[in-house]
Amino acid sequence: MKNQDNSSSRRNFLKKSSLAGLGLTTALMSSCEQPKPQEEIREIGELNESSKKLLSLFKLKYPFFQAAPGGERLAMAIAKAGGMGCVSLGGASPEDAYEIVLRMNKETNGNYYANYLLHFEPNSFDKAIEAGCPNFQFSWGLPSKEMVTKIKSAGAKFCVQVSSKQNAEKALELLPDFLFCQGLEAGGHIQATKYLKDALPQVLEVAGEVPVLVSGGISTGHDIRKAIKNGAAGAVMGSRFIAAKESDISDFYKQKLVDADASNTVYTNCFSLGWNAMHRVLRNSTFLNWEAEGCPLEGNKPGEGEVIGKTSWGMDIERYSGWGPWEGYTGDLESMCMYAGEGVGEIKDIPAASDLIERLWKEFENK
Ligand SMILES: Cc1cc2nc3c(=O)[nH]c(=O)nc-3n(C[C@H](O)[C@H](O)[C@H](O)COP(=O)(O)O)c2cc1C
């Protein structure tokens, strides 16, 4: 603000002195006074009541949540920096999930949650409860009443990802502690059918006192300020956080996120092997060749069945599968599935998570 005041008075001073230099009188100056250039009004970021509630509910410093991807190391870094970390336990064995929760509990103040994508059986859920997981989040469906009872009896909290008034109402019947509102901007699999500008007001209309966080296309503190101004309690970030140093995707994928902008992402069902659901990815050679052939359905896709690489534990990755170029994966990384949200245009570096969080907060405050 100060700088702007200075520069505007400097502008006025220069204007006046050049007129004075032309020998014009003060009276003439005021009669000829030009309209002042429009001052830019800088909007300062402030937390709303819902954000404050969210922070106190989880003893967080910032209303910034990691989305499902990124891995345990990133989750710890985010939690230690005052945000909310996430470990995706849907694909973990019960034994692994148990160990992950123990490590997360040891290394953090409990400001993390376990993500379960309910298209798949939540096989490790009971073990996560047993290990003392403090928070859960469910997407692509609703947790059973039995799961909710287990969460509540363990003194844990839970969240459901929603995307419309209708599914928010259903989710709210389970009395969740907070909601994620996903928009079509999101990277990864997208249960949403609307962009956030349409989905958020609908969800807020029915959420009452339950904090609602936006998810999809958020990469900067400026985005977060707008969301909070519009009633969100905070923001969930997938693509932005996986492009941080501690995340478990490959350097190749991180650089692709840095290089891309929104027009390089596409909402599609191209990478349908293993799970045929809509998703947003970077347009890569697999996508472009498939699109060139007219987007044929499974059975007629070009290069279908071809092995394009291997995971770090030696599993084959087939073209069109949802496996992306994670750390240690080998093969034709470019042709693998790379999930990314529409906010990639604002991802311009690969910072440490703690630096990123500090920057997001500064941008949010916009002081
Ligand atoms: C690489 C990647 C993997 C994802 N995996 C999951 C997942 O396992 N479970 C889930 O609920 N959502 C998953 N998502 C979706 C995110 O939870 C979230 O909706 C999305 O990242 C938000 O959009 P943004 O990437 O633009 O921030 C994934 C997203 C990305 C980018």
mmCIF file of C-alpha atoms in Angstrom, residues 39-340:
data_model
loop_
_atom_site.group_PDB
_atom_site.id
_atom_site.type_symbol
_atom_site.label_atom_id
_atom_site.label_comp_id
_atom_site.label_asym_id
_atom_site.label_seq_id
_atom_site.Cartn_x
_atom_site.Cartn_y
_atom_site.Cartn_z
ATOM 1 C CA GLU A 39 -5.793 3.944 -7.946
ATOM 2 C CA GLU A 40 -5.550 0.171 -7.825
ATOM 3 C CA ILE A 41 -7.422 -1.015 -4.740
ATOM 4 C CA ARG A 42 -5.399 -3.764 -3.206
ATOM 5 C CA GLU A 43 -7.534 -6.354 -1.534
ATOM 6 C CA ILE A 44 -6.038 -7.603 1.732
ATOM 7 C CA GLY A 45 -6.643 -11.273 2.528
ATOM 8 C CA GLU A 46 -8.494 -11.990 5.733
ATOM 9 C CA LEU A 47 -9.710 -15.259 7.138
ATOM 10 C CA ASN A 48 -13.467 -15.643 7.457
ATOM 11 C CA GLU A 49 -15.252 -17.247 10.418
ATOM 12 C CA SER A 50 -15.292 -20.605 8.680
ATOM 13 C CA SER A 51 -11.503 -20.530 8.114
ATOM 14 C CA LYS A 52 -10.945 -19.613 11.745
ATOM 15 C CA LYS A 53 -13.119 -22.532 12.797
ATOM 16 C CA LEU A 54 -11.126 -24.841 10.515
ATOM 17 C CA LEU A 55 -7.818 -23.679 11.971
ATOM 18 C CA SER A 56 -8.946 -24.207 15.533
ATOM 19 C CA LEU A 57 -10.560 -27.574 14.719
ATOM 20 C CA PHE A 58 -7.201 -28.936 13.545
ATOM 21 C CA LYS A 59 -4.747 -26.629 15.358
ATOM 22 C CA LEU A 60 -3.461 -25.453 11.978
ATOM 23 C CA LYS A 61 -1.523 -22.330 11.196
ATOM 24 C CA TYR A 62 -2.771 -22.093 7.610
ATOM 25 C CA PRO A 63 -5.966 -23.242 5.849
ATOM 26 C CA PHE A 64 -3.926 -25.025 3.177
ATOM 27 C CA PHE A 65 -4.567 -28.725 2.619
ATOM 28 C CA GLN A 66 -2.563 -31.189 0.581
ATOM 29 C CA ALA A 67 -4.835 -33.184 -1.764
ATOM 30 C CA ALA A 68 -4.483 -36.959 -1.989
ATOM 31 C CA PRO A 69 -1.262 -37.266 -4.052
ATOM 32 C CA GLY A 70 2.331 -36.486 -3.090
ATOM 33 C CA GLY A 71 3.195 -39.132 -0.516
ATOM 34 C CA GLU A 72 4.235 -39.371 3.101
ATOM 35 C CA ARG A 73 7.369 -37.196 2.933
ATOM 36 C CA LEU A 74 5.376 -34.323 1.451
ATOM 37 C CA ALA A 75 2.587 -34.851 4.005
ATOM 38 C CA MET A 76 5.084 -34.554 6.854
ATOM 39 C CA ALA A 77 6.660 -31.425 5.362
ATOM 40 C CA ILE A 78 3.271 -29.746 4.907
ATOM 41 C CA ALA A 79 2.104 -30.713 8.393
ATOM 42 C CA LYS A 80 5.346 -29.426 9.937
ATOM 43 C CA ALA A 81 4.966 -26.144 8.055
ATOM 44 C CA GLY A 82 1.521 -25.545 9.568
ATOM 45 C CA GLY A 83 -0.712 -26.877 6.784
ATOM 46 C CA MET A 84 -2.678 -30.119 6.587
ATOM 47 C CA GLY A 85 -0.878 -33.108 5.084
ATOM 48 C CA CYS A 86 -2.456 -36.118 3.430
ATOM 49 C CA VAL A 87 -1.555 -39.762 3.055
ATOM 50 C CA SER A 88 -3.472 -41.700 0.465
ATOM 51 C CA LEU A 89 -4.154 -45.049 2.119
ATOM 52 C CA GLY A 90 -6.613 -46.519 -0.392
ATOM 53 C CA GLY A 91 -3.916 -48.448 -2.224
ATOM 54 C CA ALA A 92 -1.914 -49.381 0.884
ATOM 55 C CA SER A 93 -2.034 -52.846 2.463
ATOM 56 C CA PRO A 94 -3.515 -52.862 5.987
ATOM 57 C CA GLU A 95 -0.034 -53.485 7.440
ATOM 58 C CA ASP A 96 1.535 -50.628 5.471
ATOM 59 C CA ALA A 97 -1.324 -48.283 6.359
ATOM 60 C CA TYR A 98 -0.806 -49.111 10.037
ATOM 61 C CA GLU A 99 2.895 -48.274 9.850
ATOM 62 C CA ILE A 100 2.282 -45.060 7.865
ATOM 63 C CA VAL A 101 -0.207 -43.824 10.466
ATOM 64 C CA LEU A 102 2.210 -44.603 13.319
ATOM 65 C CA ARG A 103 4.978 -42.656 11.559
ATOM 66 C CA MET A 104 2.695 -39.720 10.751
ATOM 67 C CA ASN A 105 1.486 -39.583 14.368
ATOM 68 C CA LYS A 106 5.072 -39.589 15.612
ATOM 69 C CA GLU A 107 6.300 -36.915 13.191
ATOM 70 C CA THR A 108 3.340 -34.496 13.183
ATOM 71 C CA ASN A 109 0.872 -32.927 15.591
ATOM 72 C CA GLY A 110 -1.867 -34.947 13.925
ATOM 73 C CA ASN A 111 -2.493 -32.313 11.264
ATOM 74 C CA TYR A 112 -2.890 -34.800 8.445
ATOM 75 C CA TYR A 113 -5.670 -36.970 7.079
ATOM 76 C CA ALA A 114 -5.989 -40.302 5.281
ATOM 77 C CA ASN A 115 -7.606 -40.237 1.844
ATOM 78 C CA TYR A 116 -9.833 -43.114 0.697
ATOM 79 C CA LEU A 117 -11.109 -43.080 -2.844
ATOM 80 C CA LEU A 118 -14.260 -45.158 -2.435
ATOM 81 C CA HIS A 119 -14.420 -46.551 -5.957
ATOM 82 C CA PHE A 120 -11.938 -49.027 -4.466
ATOM 83 C CA GLU A 121 -12.497 -51.117 -1.320
ATOM 84 C CA PRO A 122 -11.057 -49.276 1.715
ATOM 85 C CA ASN A 123 -9.220 -52.418 2.813
ATOM 86 C CA SER A 124 -6.815 -50.683 5.169
ATOM 87 C CA PHE A 125 -9.439 -48.543 6.921
ATOM 88 C CA ASP A 126 -9.758 -50.671 10.093
ATOM 89 C CA LYS A 127 -5.983 -50.787 10.528
ATOM 90 C CA ALA A 128 -5.740 -47.011 10.083
ATOM 91 C CA ILE A 129 -8.350 -46.585 12.829
ATOM 92 C CA GLU A 130 -6.484 -49.042 15.038
ATOM 93 C CA ALA A 131 -3.205 -47.142 14.540
ATOM 94 C CA GLY A 132 -4.893 -43.913 15.626
ATOM 95 C CA CYS A 133 -5.364 -41.990 12.390
ATOM 96 C CA PRO A 134 -6.827 -38.639 13.514
ATOM 97 C CA ASN A 135 -8.644 -37.583 10.319
ATOM 98 C CA PHE A 136 -10.173 -39.230 7.258
ATOM 99 C CA GLN A 137 -11.345 -37.965 3.901
ATOM 100 C CA PHE A 138 -13.497 -39.808 1.373
ATOM 101 C CA SER A 139 -13.999 -39.149 -2.318
ATOM 102 C CA TRP A 140 -16.063 -40.805 -5.048
ATOM 103 C CA GLY A 141 -18.768 -42.041 -2.700
ATOM 104 C CA LEU A 142 -19.951 -41.943 0.868
ATOM 105 C CA PRO A 143 -18.423 -43.868 3.753
ATOM 106 C CA SER A 144 -20.746 -46.492 5.272
ATOM 107 C CA LYS A 145 -22.548 -45.680 8.543
ATOM 108 C CA GLU A 146 -20.395 -48.359 10.165
ATOM 109 C CA MET A 147 -17.215 -46.554 9.089
ATOM 110 C CA VAL A 148 -18.557 -43.263 10.394
ATOM 111 C CA THR A 149 -19.367 -44.889 13.741
ATOM 112 C CA LYS A 150 -15.817 -46.257 13.954
ATOM 113 C CA ILE A 151 -14.375 -42.826 13.191
ATOM 114 C CA LYS A 152 -16.528 -41.113 15.788
ATOM 115 C CA SER A 153 -15.860 -43.768 18.458
ATOM 116 C CA ALA A 154 -12.124 -43.345 17.885
ATOM 117 C CA GLY A 155 -12.469 -39.589 18.409
ATOM 118 C CA ALA A 156 -11.319 -38.947 14.836
ATOM 119 C CA LYS A 157 -12.769 -36.485 12.307
ATOM 120 C CA PHE A 158 -13.822 -36.936 8.715
ATOM 121 C CA CYS A 159 -14.488 -35.130 5.474
ATOM 122 C CA VAL A 160 -16.443 -36.012 2.346
ATOM 123 C CA GLN A 161 -15.603 -34.625 -1.084
ATOM 124 C CA VAL A 162 -18.730 -33.235 -2.736
ATOM 125 C CA SER A 163 -19.435 -31.172 -5.823
ATOM 126 C CA SER A 164 -23.115 -30.168 -5.855
ATOM 127 C CA LYS A 165 -25.986 -29.254 -3.566
ATOM 128 C CA GLN A 166 -27.476 -32.728 -4.006
ATOM 129 C CA ASN A 167 -24.411 -34.727 -3.016
ATOM 130 C CA ALA A 168 -23.512 -32.234 -0.270
ATOM 131 C CA GLU A 169 -26.946 -32.771 1.282
ATOM 132 C CA LYS A 170 -26.453 -36.538 1.254
ATOM 133 C CA ALA A 171 -22.948 -36.245 2.716
ATOM 134 C CA LEU A 172 -24.147 -33.877 5.446
ATOM 135 C CA GLU A 173 -26.581 -36.525 6.711
ATOM 136 C CA LEU A 174 -23.472 -38.374 7.960
ATOM 137 C CA LEU A 175 -22.436 -35.329 10.022
ATOM 138 C CA PRO A 176 -18.939 -34.820 8.580
ATOM 139 C CA ASP A 177 -16.579 -32.388 10.289
ATOM 140 C CA PHE A 178 -15.658 -30.662 7.019
ATOM 141 C CA LEU A 179 -16.304 -30.910 3.291
ATOM 142 C CA PHE A 180 -14.141 -30.641 0.184
ATOM 143 C CA CYS A 181 -15.902 -29.057 -2.766
ATOM 144 C CA GLN A 182 -14.223 -30.282 -5.965
ATOM 145 C CA GLY A 183 -14.563 -28.401 -9.251
ATOM 146 C CA LEU A 184 -14.011 -29.372 -12.879
ATOM 147 C CA GLU A 185 -10.700 -27.472 -12.767
ATOM 148 C CA ALA A 186 -9.186 -30.289 -10.711
ATOM 149 C CA GLY A 187 -6.338 -32.562 -11.693
ATOM 150 C CA GLY A 188 -6.731 -36.326 -11.345
ATOM 151 C CA HIS A 189 -10.076 -38.092 -11.320
ATOM 152 C CA ILE A 190 -12.968 -35.675 -11.247
ATOM 153 C CA GLN A 191 -16.264 -36.515 -9.595
ATOM 154 C CA ALA A 192 -17.365 -32.887 -10.085
ATOM 155 C CA THR A 193 -19.715 -31.873 -12.865
ATOM 156 C CA LYS A 194 -19.378 -28.111 -12.378
ATOM 157 C CA TYR A 195 -16.644 -25.524 -12.058
ATOM 158 C CA LEU A 196 -16.019 -24.159 -8.564
ATOM 159 C CA LYS A 197 -17.732 -20.848 -9.295
ATOM 160 C CA ASP A 198 -21.000 -22.790 -9.640
ATOM 161 C CA ALA A 199 -20.358 -25.668 -7.251
ATOM 162 C CA LEU A 200 -19.150 -23.690 -4.202
ATOM 163 C CA PRO A 201 -22.240 -21.471 -3.747
ATOM 164 C CA GLN A 202 -24.473 -24.564 -4.003
ATOM 165 C CA VAL A 203 -22.493 -26.461 -1.402
ATOM 166 C CA LEU A 204 -22.259 -23.455 0.923
ATOM 167 C CA GLU A 205 -26.009 -23.011 0.712
ATOM 168 C CA VAL A 206 -26.536 -26.319 2.523
ATOM 169 C CA ALA A 207 -23.298 -26.711 4.540
ATOM 170 C CA GLY A 208 -24.390 -24.462 7.438
ATOM 171 C CA GLU A 209 -21.612 -24.413 10.051
ATOM 172 C CA VAL A 210 -19.575 -27.157 8.394
ATOM 173 C CA PRO A 211 -16.356 -25.722 6.879
ATOM 174 C CA VAL A 212 -16.079 -26.203 3.105
ATOM 175 C CA LEU A 213 -12.685 -26.204 1.343
ATOM 176 C CA VAL A 214 -12.327 -25.685 -2.395
ATOM 177 C CA SER A 215 -10.379 -28.160 -4.492
ATOM 178 C CA GLY A 216 -9.400 -27.713 -8.133
ATOM 179 C CA GLY A 217 -7.133 -25.335 -10.003
ATOM 180 C CA ILE A 218 -5.757 -23.586 -6.905
ATOM 181 C CA SER A 219 -2.061 -22.706 -7.188
ATOM 182 C CA THR A 220 -1.539 -19.316 -5.535
ATOM 183 C CA GLY A 221 -2.461 -17.420 -2.406
ATOM 184 C CA HIS A 222 -4.417 -15.053 -4.657
ATOM 185 C CA ASP A 223 -6.669 -17.965 -5.688
ATOM 186 C CA ILE A 224 -7.077 -18.859 -2.027
ATOM 187 C CA ARG A 225 -7.945 -15.277 -1.067
ATOM 188 C CA LYS A 226 -10.714 -15.234 -3.668
ATOM 189 C CA ALA A 227 -12.058 -18.597 -2.498
ATOM 190 C CA ILE A 228 -12.090 -17.524 1.154
ATOM 191 C CA LYS A 229 -13.747 -14.250 0.222
ATOM 192 C CA ASN A 230 -16.430 -16.329 -1.478
ATOM 193 C CA GLY A 231 -17.098 -18.302 1.697
ATOM 194 C CA ALA A 232 -14.660 -21.222 1.509
ATOM 195 C CA ALA A 233 -12.826 -22.134 4.708
ATOM 196 C CA GLY A 234 -9.602 -23.024 2.917
ATOM 197 C CA ALA A 235 -8.081 -24.652 -0.130
ATOM 198 C CA VAL A 236 -6.991 -28.130 -1.123
ATOM 199 C CA MET A 237 -4.104 -28.353 -3.590
ATOM 200 C CA GLY A 238 -3.046 -31.370 -5.614
ATOM 201 C CA SER A 239 -1.059 -30.232 -8.641
ATOM 202 C CA ARG A 240 0.587 -27.305 -6.820
ATOM 203 C CA PHE A 241 1.842 -29.432 -3.922
ATOM 204 C CA ILE A 242 3.075 -32.360 -6.039
ATOM 205 C CA ALA A 243 5.361 -29.897 -7.803
ATOM 206 C CA ALA A 244 7.180 -29.408 -4.466
ATOM 207 C CA LYS A 245 10.613 -30.868 -3.674
ATOM 208 C CA GLU A 246 9.368 -33.489 -1.191
ATOM 209 C CA SER A 247 6.654 -35.022 -3.372
ATOM 210 C CA ASP A 248 6.994 -38.557 -4.688
ATOM 211 C CA ILE A 249 6.475 -37.877 -8.401
ATOM 212 C CA SER A 250 9.479 -37.900 -10.756
ATOM 213 C CA ASP A 251 11.503 -34.791 -11.571
ATOM 214 C CA PHE A 252 10.346 -35.285 -15.160
ATOM 215 C CA TYR A 253 6.667 -34.945 -14.154
ATOM 216 C CA LYS A 254 7.413 -31.963 -11.873
ATOM 217 C CA GLN A 255 9.093 -30.168 -14.785
ATOM 218 C CA LYS A 256 6.111 -30.941 -17.041
ATOM 219 C CA LEU A 257 3.863 -29.228 -14.483
ATOM 220 C CA VAL A 258 6.160 -26.210 -14.448
ATOM 221 C CA ASP A 259 6.181 -26.015 -18.264
ATOM 222 C CA ALA A 260 2.421 -26.423 -18.770
ATOM 223 C CA ASP A 261 -0.461 -24.006 -18.702
ATOM 224 C CA ALA A 262 -4.203 -24.651 -18.427
ATOM 225 C CA SER A 263 -4.586 -25.209 -22.177
ATOM 226 C CA ASN A 264 -2.147 -28.140 -21.923
ATOM 227 C CA THR A 265 -4.602 -29.958 -19.643
ATOM 228 C CA VAL A 266 -7.613 -31.897 -20.830
ATOM 229 C CA TYR A 267 -10.730 -33.348 -19.203
ATOM 230 C CA THR A 268 -11.033 -36.819 -20.696
ATOM 231 C CA ASN A 269 -11.488 -40.545 -20.160
ATOM 232 C CA CYS A 270 -8.396 -41.398 -22.235
ATOM 233 C CA PHE A 271 -6.459 -43.128 -19.412
ATOM 234 C CA SER A 272 -9.231 -45.608 -18.667
ATOM 235 C CA LEU A 273 -7.266 -48.791 -18.041
ATOM 236 C CA GLY A 274 -7.935 -49.968 -14.481
ATOM 237 C CA TRP A 275 -10.616 -47.362 -13.829
ATOM 238 C CA ASN A 276 -12.777 -45.798 -16.495
ATOM 239 C CA ALA A 277 -13.708 -42.470 -14.917
ATOM 240 C CA MET A 278 -13.277 -38.877 -16.076
ATOM 241 C CA HIS A 279 -9.988 -37.204 -15.207
ATOM 242 C CA ARG A 280 -7.851 -34.173 -16.060
ATOM 243 C CA VAL A 281 -4.345 -34.797 -17.386
ATOM 244 C CA LEU A 282 -1.598 -33.147 -19.385
ATOM 245 C CA ARG A 283 -1.986 -33.647 -23.152
ATOM 246 C CA ASN A 284 0.890 -36.013 -23.925
ATOM 247 C CA SER A 285 1.714 -38.254 -26.883
ATOM 248 C CA THR A 286 -0.629 -41.050 -25.718
ATOM 249 C CA PHE A 287 -3.512 -38.598 -25.520
ATOM 250 C CA LEU A 288 -2.691 -36.839 -28.823
ATOM 251 C CA ASN A 289 -2.405 -40.102 -30.802
ATOM 252 C CA TRP A 290 -5.672 -41.358 -29.334
ATOM 253 C CA GLU A 291 -7.384 -38.049 -30.097
ATOM 254 C CA ALA A 292 -6.016 -38.113 -33.671
ATOM 255 C CA GLU A 293 -7.706 -41.489 -34.165
ATOM 256 C CA GLY A 294 -11.069 -40.057 -33.074
ATOM 257 C CA CYS A 295 -10.949 -40.975 -29.353
ATOM 258 C CA PRO A 296 -11.917 -44.643 -29.850
ATOM 259 C CA LEU A 297 -13.267 -46.632 -26.927
ATOM 260 C CA GLU A 298 -11.412 -49.456 -25.154
ATOM 261 C CA GLY A 299 -10.563 -52.271 -27.529
ATOM 262 C CA ASN A 300 -9.800 -49.867 -30.386
ATOM 263 C CA LYS A 301 -7.291 -47.480 -28.851
ATOM 264 C CA PRO A 302 -3.989 -47.059 -30.700
ATOM 265 C CA GLY A 303 -1.141 -48.854 -28.934
ATOM 266 C CA GLU A 304 -3.447 -50.509 -26.437
ATOM 267 C CA GLY A 305 -1.770 -53.280 -24.417
ATOM 268 C CA GLU A 306 1.710 -51.901 -25.101
ATOM 269 C CA VAL A 307 4.042 -51.851 -22.089
ATOM 270 C CA ILE A 308 5.514 -48.349 -21.856
ATOM 271 C CA GLY A 309 7.446 -48.579 -18.613
ATOM 272 C CA LYS A 310 7.895 -50.054 -15.168
ATOM 273 C CA THR A 311 7.149 -48.937 -11.620
ATOM 274 C CA SER A 312 9.985 -48.724 -9.082
ATOM 275 C CA TRP A 313 9.050 -52.241 -7.896
ATOM 276 C CA GLY A 314 9.192 -53.664 -11.418
ATOM 277 C CA MET A 315 5.505 -53.799 -12.365
ATOM 278 C CA ASP A 316 4.709 -53.251 -16.055
ATOM 279 C CA ILE A 317 2.885 -50.032 -16.912
ATOM 280 C CA GLU A 318 0.586 -50.311 -19.923
ATOM 281 C CA ARG A 319 -0.393 -47.441 -22.164
ATOM 282 C CA TYR A 320 -3.723 -45.888 -21.028
ATOM 283 C CA SER A 321 -3.256 -46.999 -17.411
ATOM 284 C CA GLY A 322 -3.569 -44.449 -14.603
ATOM 285 C CA TRP A 323 0.011 -45.082 -13.450
ATOM 286 C CA GLY A 324 2.039 -41.935 -13.950
ATOM 287 C CA PRO A 325 5.772 -41.195 -13.920
ATOM 288 C CA TRP A 326 6.407 -41.403 -10.186
ATOM 289 C CA GLU A 327 9.887 -41.292 -8.604
ATOM 290 C CA GLY A 328 11.991 -44.277 -9.709
ATOM 291 C CA TYR A 329 9.690 -45.325 -12.572
ATOM 292 C CA THR A 330 11.413 -46.126 -15.856
ATOM 293 C CA GLY A 331 10.496 -46.287 -19.546
ATOM 294 C CA ASP A 332 8.751 -43.795 -21.790
ATOM 295 C CA LEU A 333 7.790 -41.353 -19.020
ATOM 296 C CA GLU A 334 6.316 -38.798 -21.422
ATOM 297 C CA SER A 335 3.636 -41.187 -22.634
ATOM 298 C CA MET A 336 2.438 -42.073 -19.118
ATOM 299 C CA CYS A 337 -0.630 -40.523 -17.499
ATOM 300 C CA MET A 338 0.172 -37.174 -15.864
ATOM 301 C CA TYR A 339 -2.726 -35.794 -13.854
ATOM 302 C CA ALA A 340 -2.816 -32.003 -13.631
#
